[in-house]
PDB file of C-alpha atoms in Angstrom:
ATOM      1  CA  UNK A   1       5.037 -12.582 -23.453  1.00  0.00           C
ATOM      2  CA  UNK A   2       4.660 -14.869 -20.137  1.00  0.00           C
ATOM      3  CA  UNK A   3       1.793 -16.851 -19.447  1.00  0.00           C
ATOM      4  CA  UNK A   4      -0.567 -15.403 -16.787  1.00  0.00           C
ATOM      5  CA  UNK A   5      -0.033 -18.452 -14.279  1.00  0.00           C
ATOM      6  CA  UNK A   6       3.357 -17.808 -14.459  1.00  0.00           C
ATOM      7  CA  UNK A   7       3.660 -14.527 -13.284  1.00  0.00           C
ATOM      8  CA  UNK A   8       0.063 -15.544 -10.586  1.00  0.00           C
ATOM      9  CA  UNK A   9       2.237 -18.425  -9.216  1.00  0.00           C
ATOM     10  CA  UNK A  10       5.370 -16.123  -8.661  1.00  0.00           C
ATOM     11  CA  UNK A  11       3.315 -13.082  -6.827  1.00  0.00           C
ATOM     12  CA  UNK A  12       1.144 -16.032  -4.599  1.00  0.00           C
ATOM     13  CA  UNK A  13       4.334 -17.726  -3.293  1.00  0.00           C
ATOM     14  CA  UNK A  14       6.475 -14.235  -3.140  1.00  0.00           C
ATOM     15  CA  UNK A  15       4.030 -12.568  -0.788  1.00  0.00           C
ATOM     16  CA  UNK A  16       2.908 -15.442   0.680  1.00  0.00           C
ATOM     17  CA  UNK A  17      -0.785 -14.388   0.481  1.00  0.00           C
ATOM     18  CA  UNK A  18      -2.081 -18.280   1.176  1.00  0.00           C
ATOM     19  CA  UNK A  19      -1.372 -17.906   4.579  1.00  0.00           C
ATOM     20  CA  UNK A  20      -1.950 -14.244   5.047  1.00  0.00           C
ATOM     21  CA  UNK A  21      -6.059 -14.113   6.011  1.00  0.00           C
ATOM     22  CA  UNK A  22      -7.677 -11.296   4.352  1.00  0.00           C
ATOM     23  CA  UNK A  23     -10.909  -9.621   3.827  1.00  0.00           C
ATOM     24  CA  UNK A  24      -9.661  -8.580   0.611  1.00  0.00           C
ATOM     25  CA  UNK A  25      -9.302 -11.522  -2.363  1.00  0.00           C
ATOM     26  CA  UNK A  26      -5.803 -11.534  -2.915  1.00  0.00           C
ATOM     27  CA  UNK A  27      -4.461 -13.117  -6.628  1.00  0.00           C
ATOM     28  CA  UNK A  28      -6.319 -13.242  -9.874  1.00  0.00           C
ATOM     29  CA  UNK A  29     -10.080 -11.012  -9.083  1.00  0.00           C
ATOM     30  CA  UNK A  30     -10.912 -11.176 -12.698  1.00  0.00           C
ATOM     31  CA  UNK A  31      -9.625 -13.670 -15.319  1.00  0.00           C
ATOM     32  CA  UNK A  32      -8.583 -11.921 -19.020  1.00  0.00           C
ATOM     33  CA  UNK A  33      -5.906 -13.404 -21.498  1.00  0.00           C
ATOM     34  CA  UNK A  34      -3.781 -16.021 -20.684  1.00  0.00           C
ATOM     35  CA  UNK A  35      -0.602 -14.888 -22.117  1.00  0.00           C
ATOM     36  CA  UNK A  36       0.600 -11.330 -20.587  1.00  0.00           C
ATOM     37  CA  UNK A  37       3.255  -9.077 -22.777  1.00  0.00           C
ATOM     38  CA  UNK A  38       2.267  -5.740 -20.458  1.00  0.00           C
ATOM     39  CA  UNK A  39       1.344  -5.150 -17.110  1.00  0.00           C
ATOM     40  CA  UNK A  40       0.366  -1.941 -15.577  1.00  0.00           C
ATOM     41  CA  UNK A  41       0.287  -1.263 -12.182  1.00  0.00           C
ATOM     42  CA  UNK A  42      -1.673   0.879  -9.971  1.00  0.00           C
ATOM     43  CA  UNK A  43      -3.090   1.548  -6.185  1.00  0.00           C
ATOM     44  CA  UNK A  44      -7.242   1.007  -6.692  1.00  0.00           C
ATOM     45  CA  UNK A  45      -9.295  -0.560  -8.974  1.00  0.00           C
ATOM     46  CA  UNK A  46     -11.026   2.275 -11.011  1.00  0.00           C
ATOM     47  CA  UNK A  47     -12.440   2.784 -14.088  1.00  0.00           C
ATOM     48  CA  UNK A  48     -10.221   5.480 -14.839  1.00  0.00           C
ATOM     49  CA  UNK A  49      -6.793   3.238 -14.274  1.00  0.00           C
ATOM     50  CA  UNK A  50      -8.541   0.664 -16.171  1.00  0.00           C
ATOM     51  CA  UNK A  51      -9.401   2.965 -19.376  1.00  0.00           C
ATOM     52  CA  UNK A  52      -6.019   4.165 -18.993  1.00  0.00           C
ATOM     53  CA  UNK A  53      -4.385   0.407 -18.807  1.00  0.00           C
ATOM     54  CA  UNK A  54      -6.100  -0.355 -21.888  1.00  0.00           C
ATOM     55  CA  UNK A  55      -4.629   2.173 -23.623  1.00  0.00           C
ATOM     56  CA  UNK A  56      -1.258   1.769 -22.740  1.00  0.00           C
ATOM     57  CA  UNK A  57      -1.841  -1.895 -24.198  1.00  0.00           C
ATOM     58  CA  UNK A  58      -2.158  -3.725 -20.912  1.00  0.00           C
ATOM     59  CA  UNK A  59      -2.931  -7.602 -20.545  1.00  0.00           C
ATOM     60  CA  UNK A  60      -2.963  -7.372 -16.606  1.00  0.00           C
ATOM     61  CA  UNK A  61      -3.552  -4.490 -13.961  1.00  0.00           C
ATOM     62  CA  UNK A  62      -1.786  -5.005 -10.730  1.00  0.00           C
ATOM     63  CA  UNK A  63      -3.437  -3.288  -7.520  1.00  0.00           C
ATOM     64  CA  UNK A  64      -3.074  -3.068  -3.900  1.00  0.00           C
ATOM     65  CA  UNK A  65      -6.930  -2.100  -3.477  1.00  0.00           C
ATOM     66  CA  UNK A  66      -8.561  -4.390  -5.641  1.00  0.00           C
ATOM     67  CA  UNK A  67     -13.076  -5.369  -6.333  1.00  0.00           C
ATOM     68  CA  UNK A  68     -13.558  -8.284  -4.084  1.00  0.00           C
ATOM     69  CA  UNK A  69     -13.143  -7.379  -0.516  1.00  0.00           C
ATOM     70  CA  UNK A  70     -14.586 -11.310   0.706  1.00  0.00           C
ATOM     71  CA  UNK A  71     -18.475 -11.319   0.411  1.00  0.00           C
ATOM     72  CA  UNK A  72     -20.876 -11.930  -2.621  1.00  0.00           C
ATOM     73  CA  UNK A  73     -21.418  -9.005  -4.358  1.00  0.00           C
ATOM     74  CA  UNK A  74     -24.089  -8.469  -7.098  1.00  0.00           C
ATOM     75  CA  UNK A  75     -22.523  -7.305 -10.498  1.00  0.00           C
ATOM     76  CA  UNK A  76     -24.908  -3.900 -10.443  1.00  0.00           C
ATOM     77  CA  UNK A  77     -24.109  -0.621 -11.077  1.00  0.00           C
ATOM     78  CA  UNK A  78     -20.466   0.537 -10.821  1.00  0.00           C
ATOM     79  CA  UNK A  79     -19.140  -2.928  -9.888  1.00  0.00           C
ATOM     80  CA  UNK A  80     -20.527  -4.030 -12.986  1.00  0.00           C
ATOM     81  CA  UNK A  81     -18.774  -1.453 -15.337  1.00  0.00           C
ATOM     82  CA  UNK A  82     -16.046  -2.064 -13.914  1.00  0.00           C
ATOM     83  CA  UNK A  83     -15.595  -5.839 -14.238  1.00  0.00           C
ATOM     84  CA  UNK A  84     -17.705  -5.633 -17.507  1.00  0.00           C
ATOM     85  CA  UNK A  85     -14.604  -3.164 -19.129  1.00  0.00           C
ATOM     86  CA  UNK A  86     -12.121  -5.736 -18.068  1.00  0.00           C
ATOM     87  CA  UNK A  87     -14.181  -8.527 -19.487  1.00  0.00           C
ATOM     88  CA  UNK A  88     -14.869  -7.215 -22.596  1.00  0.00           C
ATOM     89  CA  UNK A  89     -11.153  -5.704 -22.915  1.00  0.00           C
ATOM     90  CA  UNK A  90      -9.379  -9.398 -22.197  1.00  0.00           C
ATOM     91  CA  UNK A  91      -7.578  -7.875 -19.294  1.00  0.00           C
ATOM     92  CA  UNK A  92      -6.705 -10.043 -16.003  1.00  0.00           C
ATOM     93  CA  UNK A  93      -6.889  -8.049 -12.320  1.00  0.00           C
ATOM     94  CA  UNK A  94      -4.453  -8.924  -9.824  1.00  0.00           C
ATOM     95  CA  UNK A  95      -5.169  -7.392  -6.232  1.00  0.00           C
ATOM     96  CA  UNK A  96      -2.769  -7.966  -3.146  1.00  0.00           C
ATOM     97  CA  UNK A  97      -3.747  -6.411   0.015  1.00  0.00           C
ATOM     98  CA  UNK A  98      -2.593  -7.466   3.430  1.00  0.00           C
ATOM     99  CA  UNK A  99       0.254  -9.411   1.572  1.00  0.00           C
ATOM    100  CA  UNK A 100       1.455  -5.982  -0.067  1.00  0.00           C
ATOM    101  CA  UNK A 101       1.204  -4.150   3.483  1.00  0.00           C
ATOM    102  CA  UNK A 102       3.381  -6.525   5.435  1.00  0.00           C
ATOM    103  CA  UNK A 103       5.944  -7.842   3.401  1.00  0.00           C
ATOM    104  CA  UNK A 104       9.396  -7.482   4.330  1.00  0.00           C
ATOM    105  CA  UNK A 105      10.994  -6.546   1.286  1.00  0.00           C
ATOM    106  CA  UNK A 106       8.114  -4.723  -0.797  1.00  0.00           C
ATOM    107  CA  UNK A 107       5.935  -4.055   1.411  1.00  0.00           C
ATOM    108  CA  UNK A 108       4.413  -0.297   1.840  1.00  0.00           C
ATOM    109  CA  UNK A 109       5.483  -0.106   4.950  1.00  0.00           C
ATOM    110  CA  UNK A 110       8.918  -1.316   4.863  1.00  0.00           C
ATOM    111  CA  UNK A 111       9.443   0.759   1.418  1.00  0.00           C
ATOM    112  CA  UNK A 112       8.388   3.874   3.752  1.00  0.00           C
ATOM    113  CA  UNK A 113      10.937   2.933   6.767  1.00  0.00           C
ATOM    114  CA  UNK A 114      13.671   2.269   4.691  1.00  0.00           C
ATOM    115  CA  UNK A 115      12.944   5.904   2.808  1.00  0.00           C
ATOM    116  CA  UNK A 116      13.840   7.224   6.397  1.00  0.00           C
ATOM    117  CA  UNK A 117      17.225   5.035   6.888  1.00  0.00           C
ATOM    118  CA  UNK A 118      15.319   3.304  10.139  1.00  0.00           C
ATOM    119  CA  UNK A 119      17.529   1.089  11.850  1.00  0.00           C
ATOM    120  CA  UNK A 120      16.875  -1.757  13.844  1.00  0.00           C
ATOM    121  CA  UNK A 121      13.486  -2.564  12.348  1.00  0.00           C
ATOM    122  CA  UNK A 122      10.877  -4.912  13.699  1.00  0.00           C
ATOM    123  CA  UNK A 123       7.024  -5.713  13.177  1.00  0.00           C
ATOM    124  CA  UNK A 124       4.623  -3.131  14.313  1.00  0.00           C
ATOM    125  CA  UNK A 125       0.883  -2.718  14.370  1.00  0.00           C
ATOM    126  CA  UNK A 126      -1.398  -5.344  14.795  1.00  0.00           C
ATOM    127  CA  UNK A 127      -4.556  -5.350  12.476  1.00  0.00           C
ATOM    128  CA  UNK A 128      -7.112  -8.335  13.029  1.00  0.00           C
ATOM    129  CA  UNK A 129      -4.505 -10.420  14.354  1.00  0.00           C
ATOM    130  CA  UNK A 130      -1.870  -9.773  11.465  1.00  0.00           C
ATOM    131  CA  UNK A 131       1.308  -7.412  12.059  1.00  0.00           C
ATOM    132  CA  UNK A 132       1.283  -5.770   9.488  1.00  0.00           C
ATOM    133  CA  UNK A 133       3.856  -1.925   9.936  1.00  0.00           C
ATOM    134  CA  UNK A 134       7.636  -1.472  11.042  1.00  0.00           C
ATOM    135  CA  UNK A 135       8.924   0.773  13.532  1.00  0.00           C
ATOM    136  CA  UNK A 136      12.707   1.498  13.781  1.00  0.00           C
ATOM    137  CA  UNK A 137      14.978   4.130  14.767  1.00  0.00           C
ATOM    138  CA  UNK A 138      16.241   6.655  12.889  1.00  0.00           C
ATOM    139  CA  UNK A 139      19.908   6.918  12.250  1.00  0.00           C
ATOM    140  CA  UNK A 140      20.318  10.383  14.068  1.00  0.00           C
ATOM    141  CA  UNK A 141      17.652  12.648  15.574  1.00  0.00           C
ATOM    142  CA  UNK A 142      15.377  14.482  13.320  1.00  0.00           C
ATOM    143  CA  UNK A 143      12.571  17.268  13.768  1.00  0.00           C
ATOM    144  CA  UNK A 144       8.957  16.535  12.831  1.00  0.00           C
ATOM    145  CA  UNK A 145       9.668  18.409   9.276  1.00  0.00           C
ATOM    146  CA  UNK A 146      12.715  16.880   8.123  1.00  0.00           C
ATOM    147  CA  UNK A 147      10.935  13.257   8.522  1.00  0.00           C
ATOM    148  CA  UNK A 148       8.636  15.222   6.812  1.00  0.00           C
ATOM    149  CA  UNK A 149      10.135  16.192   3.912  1.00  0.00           C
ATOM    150  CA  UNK A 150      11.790  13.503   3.376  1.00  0.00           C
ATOM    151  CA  UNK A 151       8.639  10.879   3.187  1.00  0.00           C
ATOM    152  CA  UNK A 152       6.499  13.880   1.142  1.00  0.00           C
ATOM    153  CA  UNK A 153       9.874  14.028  -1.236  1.00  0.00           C
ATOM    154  CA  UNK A 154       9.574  10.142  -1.538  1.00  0.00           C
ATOM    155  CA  UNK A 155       5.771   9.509  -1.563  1.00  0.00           C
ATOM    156  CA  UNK A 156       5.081  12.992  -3.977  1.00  0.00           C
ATOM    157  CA  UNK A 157       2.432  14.004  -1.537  1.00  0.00           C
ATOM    158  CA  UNK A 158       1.676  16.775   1.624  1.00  0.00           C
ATOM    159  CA  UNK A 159       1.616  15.379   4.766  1.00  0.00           C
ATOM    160  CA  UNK A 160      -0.846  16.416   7.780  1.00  0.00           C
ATOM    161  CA  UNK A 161       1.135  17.382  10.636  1.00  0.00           C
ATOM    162  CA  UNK A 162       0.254  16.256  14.119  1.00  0.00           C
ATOM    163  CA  UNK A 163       3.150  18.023  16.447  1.00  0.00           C
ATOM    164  CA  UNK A 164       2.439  16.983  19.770  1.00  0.00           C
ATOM    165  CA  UNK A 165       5.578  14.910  20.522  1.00  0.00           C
ATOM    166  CA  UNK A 166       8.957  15.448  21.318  1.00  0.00           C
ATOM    167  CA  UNK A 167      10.761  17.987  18.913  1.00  0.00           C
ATOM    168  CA  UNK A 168      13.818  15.174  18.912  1.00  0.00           C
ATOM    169  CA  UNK A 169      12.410  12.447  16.733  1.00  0.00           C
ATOM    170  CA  UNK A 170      14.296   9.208  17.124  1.00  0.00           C
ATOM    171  CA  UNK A 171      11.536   6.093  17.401  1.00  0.00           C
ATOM    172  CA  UNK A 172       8.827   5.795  14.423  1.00  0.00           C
ATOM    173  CA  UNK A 173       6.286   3.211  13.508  1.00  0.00           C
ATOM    174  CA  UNK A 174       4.344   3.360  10.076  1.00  0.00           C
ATOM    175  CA  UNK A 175       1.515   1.479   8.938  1.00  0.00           C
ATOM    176  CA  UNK A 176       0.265   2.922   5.894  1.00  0.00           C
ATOM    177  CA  UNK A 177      -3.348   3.445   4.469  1.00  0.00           C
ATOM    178  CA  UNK A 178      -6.272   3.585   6.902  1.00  0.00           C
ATOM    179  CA  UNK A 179      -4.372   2.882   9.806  1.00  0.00           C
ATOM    180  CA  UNK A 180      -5.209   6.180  12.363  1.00  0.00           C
ATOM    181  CA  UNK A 181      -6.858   3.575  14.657  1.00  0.00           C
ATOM    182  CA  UNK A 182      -3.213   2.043  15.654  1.00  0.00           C
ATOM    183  CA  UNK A 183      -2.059   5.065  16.946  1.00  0.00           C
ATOM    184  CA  UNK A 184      -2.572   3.993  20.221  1.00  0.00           C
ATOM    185  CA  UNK A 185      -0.507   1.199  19.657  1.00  0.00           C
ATOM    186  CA  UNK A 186       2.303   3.356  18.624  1.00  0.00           C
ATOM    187  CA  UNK A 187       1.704   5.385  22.611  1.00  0.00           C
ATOM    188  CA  UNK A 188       1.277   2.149  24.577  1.00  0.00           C
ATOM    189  CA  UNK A 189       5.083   1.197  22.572  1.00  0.00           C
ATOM    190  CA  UNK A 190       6.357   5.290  23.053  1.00  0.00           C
ATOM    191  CA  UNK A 191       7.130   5.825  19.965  1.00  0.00           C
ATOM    192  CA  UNK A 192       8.300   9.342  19.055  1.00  0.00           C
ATOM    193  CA  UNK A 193       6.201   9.621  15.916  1.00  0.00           C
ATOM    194  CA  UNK A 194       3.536   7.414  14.246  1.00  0.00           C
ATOM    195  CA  UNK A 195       2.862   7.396  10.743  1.00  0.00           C
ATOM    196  CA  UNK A 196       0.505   6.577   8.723  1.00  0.00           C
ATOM    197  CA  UNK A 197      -1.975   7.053   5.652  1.00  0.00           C
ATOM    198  CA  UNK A 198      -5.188   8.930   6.752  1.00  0.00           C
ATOM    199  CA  UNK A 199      -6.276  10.424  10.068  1.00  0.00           C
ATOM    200  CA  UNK A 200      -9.755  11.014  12.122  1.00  0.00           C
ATOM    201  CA  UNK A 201     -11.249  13.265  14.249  1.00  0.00           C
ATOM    202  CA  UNK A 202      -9.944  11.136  17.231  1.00  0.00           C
ATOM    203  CA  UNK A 203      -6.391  11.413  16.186  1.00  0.00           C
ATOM    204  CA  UNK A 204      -5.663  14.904  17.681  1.00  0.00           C
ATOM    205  CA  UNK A 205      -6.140  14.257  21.163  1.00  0.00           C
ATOM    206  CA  UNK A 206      -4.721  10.888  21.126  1.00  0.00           C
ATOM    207  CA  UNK A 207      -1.682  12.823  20.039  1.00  0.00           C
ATOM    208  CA  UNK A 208      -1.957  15.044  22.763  1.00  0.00           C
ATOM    209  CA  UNK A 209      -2.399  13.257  25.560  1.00  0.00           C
ATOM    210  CA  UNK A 210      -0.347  10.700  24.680  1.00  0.00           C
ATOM    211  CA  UNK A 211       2.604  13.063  23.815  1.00  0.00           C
ATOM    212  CA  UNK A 212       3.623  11.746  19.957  1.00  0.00           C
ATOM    213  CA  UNK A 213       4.107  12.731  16.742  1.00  0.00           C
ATOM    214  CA  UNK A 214       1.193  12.152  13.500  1.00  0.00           C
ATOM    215  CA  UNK A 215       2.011  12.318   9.860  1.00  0.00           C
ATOM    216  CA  UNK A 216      -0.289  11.193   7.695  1.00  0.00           C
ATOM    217  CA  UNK A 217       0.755  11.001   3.914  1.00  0.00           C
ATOM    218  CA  UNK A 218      -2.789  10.048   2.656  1.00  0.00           C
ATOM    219  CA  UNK A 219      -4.173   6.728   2.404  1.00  0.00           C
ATOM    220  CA  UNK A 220      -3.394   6.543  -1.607  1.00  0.00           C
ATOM    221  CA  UNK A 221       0.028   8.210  -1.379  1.00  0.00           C
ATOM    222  CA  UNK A 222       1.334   6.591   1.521  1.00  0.00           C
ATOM    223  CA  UNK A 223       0.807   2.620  -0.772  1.00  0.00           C
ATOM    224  CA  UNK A 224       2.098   3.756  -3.226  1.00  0.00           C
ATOM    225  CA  UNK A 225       5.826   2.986  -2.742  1.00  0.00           C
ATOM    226  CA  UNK A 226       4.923  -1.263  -2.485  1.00  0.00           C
ATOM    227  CA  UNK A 227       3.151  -0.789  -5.647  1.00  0.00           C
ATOM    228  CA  UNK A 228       6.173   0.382  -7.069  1.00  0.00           C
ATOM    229  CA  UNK A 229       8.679  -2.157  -5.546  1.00  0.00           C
ATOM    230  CA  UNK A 230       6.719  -5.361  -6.590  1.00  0.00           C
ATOM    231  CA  UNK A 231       6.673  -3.409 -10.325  1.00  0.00           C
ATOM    232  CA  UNK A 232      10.465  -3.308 -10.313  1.00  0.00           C
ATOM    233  CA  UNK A 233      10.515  -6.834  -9.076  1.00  0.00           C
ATOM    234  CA  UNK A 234       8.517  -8.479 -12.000  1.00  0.00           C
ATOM    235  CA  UNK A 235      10.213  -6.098 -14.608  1.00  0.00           C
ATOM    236  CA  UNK A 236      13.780  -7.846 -13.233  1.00  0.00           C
ATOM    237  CA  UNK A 237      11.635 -11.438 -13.072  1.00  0.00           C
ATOM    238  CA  UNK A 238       9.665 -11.587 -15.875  1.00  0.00           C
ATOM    239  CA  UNK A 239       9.944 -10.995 -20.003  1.00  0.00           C
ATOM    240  CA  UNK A 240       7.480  -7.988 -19.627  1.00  0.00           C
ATOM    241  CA  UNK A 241       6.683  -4.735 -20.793  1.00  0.00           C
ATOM    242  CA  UNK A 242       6.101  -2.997 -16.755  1.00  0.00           C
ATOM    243  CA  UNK A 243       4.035   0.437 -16.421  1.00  0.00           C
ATOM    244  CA  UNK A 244       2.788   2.566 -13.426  1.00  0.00           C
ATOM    245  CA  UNK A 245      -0.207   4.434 -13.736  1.00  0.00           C
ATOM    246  CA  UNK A 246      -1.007   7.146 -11.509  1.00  0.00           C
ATOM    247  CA  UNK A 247      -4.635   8.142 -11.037  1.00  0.00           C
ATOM    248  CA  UNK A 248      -4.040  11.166  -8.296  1.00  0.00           C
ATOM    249  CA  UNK A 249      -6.102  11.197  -5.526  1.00  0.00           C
ATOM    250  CA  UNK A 250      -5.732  13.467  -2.019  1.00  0.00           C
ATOM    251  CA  UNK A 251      -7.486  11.105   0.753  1.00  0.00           C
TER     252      UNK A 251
END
């Protein structure tokens, strides 16, 4: 068992999320026990991951997408069964959002350009004034399926191909989630291929006329892998009991 503010101090000053602004409220969302002996971790805040937390004994769920995304919100509906189960259950929330995109280490995004062997990485992708992806290049040329495979292999997903590139794939940025907007940051830096979580109906002729590779992993799948990292991190930190909960979702 730790005490909560432990293991809150640790994650605030490890990602840095003080100085990282953010629509999303990054740290402790909703206050349960103070002493933690399990912490599960997860993508979203859901019901479902939170039924499932308490029965795997959880003090504390850990998410990426957490319930407080900056305004007042009025505990109705949904939002109320959701905090209400946490409440009643004595369980802490923990959401990190830009913080978990960005960072250099366990970040999403440098979990998924590392999966590829990228060399010579450097920020990529600017989002409301925060960079917040990697590009790199790869360590030989590769076709648009064996990046493929490899990032479906590591992220347990099916990626959306977007093949209007170069069949020699050497240059690739990622920014994971909801990022399809940035592709044209990815053409104005000519980047072979561009991945990222989720696309839209834009996407395709960006792709074309711009002459680059898509994936898209899906939004969930593709933040995943930081999720993962910062679990192994704590379980190495901290005198916990560490689980990952997978609630599968497609988009």
């Amino acid at each position: 068992m730790v005490n909560c503010e432990d293991v809150l101090h640790f994650l605030d000053t490890y990602l840095n999320s003080a100085q990282i602004p953010d629509m999303s409220h990054n740290g402790l969302q909703v206050e349960g026990t103070p002493r933690v002996g399990k912490i599960v971790f997860g993508v979203s805040a859901s019901l479902a991951l939170f039924r499932q937390a308490k029965e795997a004994g959880a003090d504390m769920v850990l998410v990426h997408h957490g319930l407080l995304w900056g305004q007042e919100q009025a505990v109705t509906g949904l939002f109320k069964e959701r905090v209400a189960f946490l409440l009643k259950n004595d369980i802490n929330l923990v959401a990190y959002h830009l913080p978990l995109d960005k960072h250099p280490v366990v970040g999403h995004n440098a979990c998924l350009i590392r999966a590829l062997g990228a060399q010579r990485e450097q920020p990529f992708g600017v989002y409301h004034g925060q960079t917040i992806g990697f590009c790199g290049v790869l360590p030989e040329p590769q076709t648009l399926d064996q990046v493929a495979q490899t990032l479906e292999a590591y992220c347990q997903t099916k990626a959306v191909r977007l093949p209007f590139g170069t069949n020699r794939i050497e240059s690739v940025g990622i920014v994971s989630g909801g990022a399809y907007s940035m592709l044209p940051q990815a053409i104005e830096k000519h980047l072979d291929l561009y991945i990222t979580g989720v696309l839209d109906e834009p996407a395709q002729e960006w792709c074309r006329e711009g002459h680059i590779n898509c994936l898209a992993l899906g939004h969930y799948n593709s933040e995943k892998p930081g999720v993962l990292a910062l679990m192994e991190l704590i379980a190495k930190r901290f005198d916990v009991q560490t689980e990952f909960i997978d609630v599968p979702n497609p988009l």
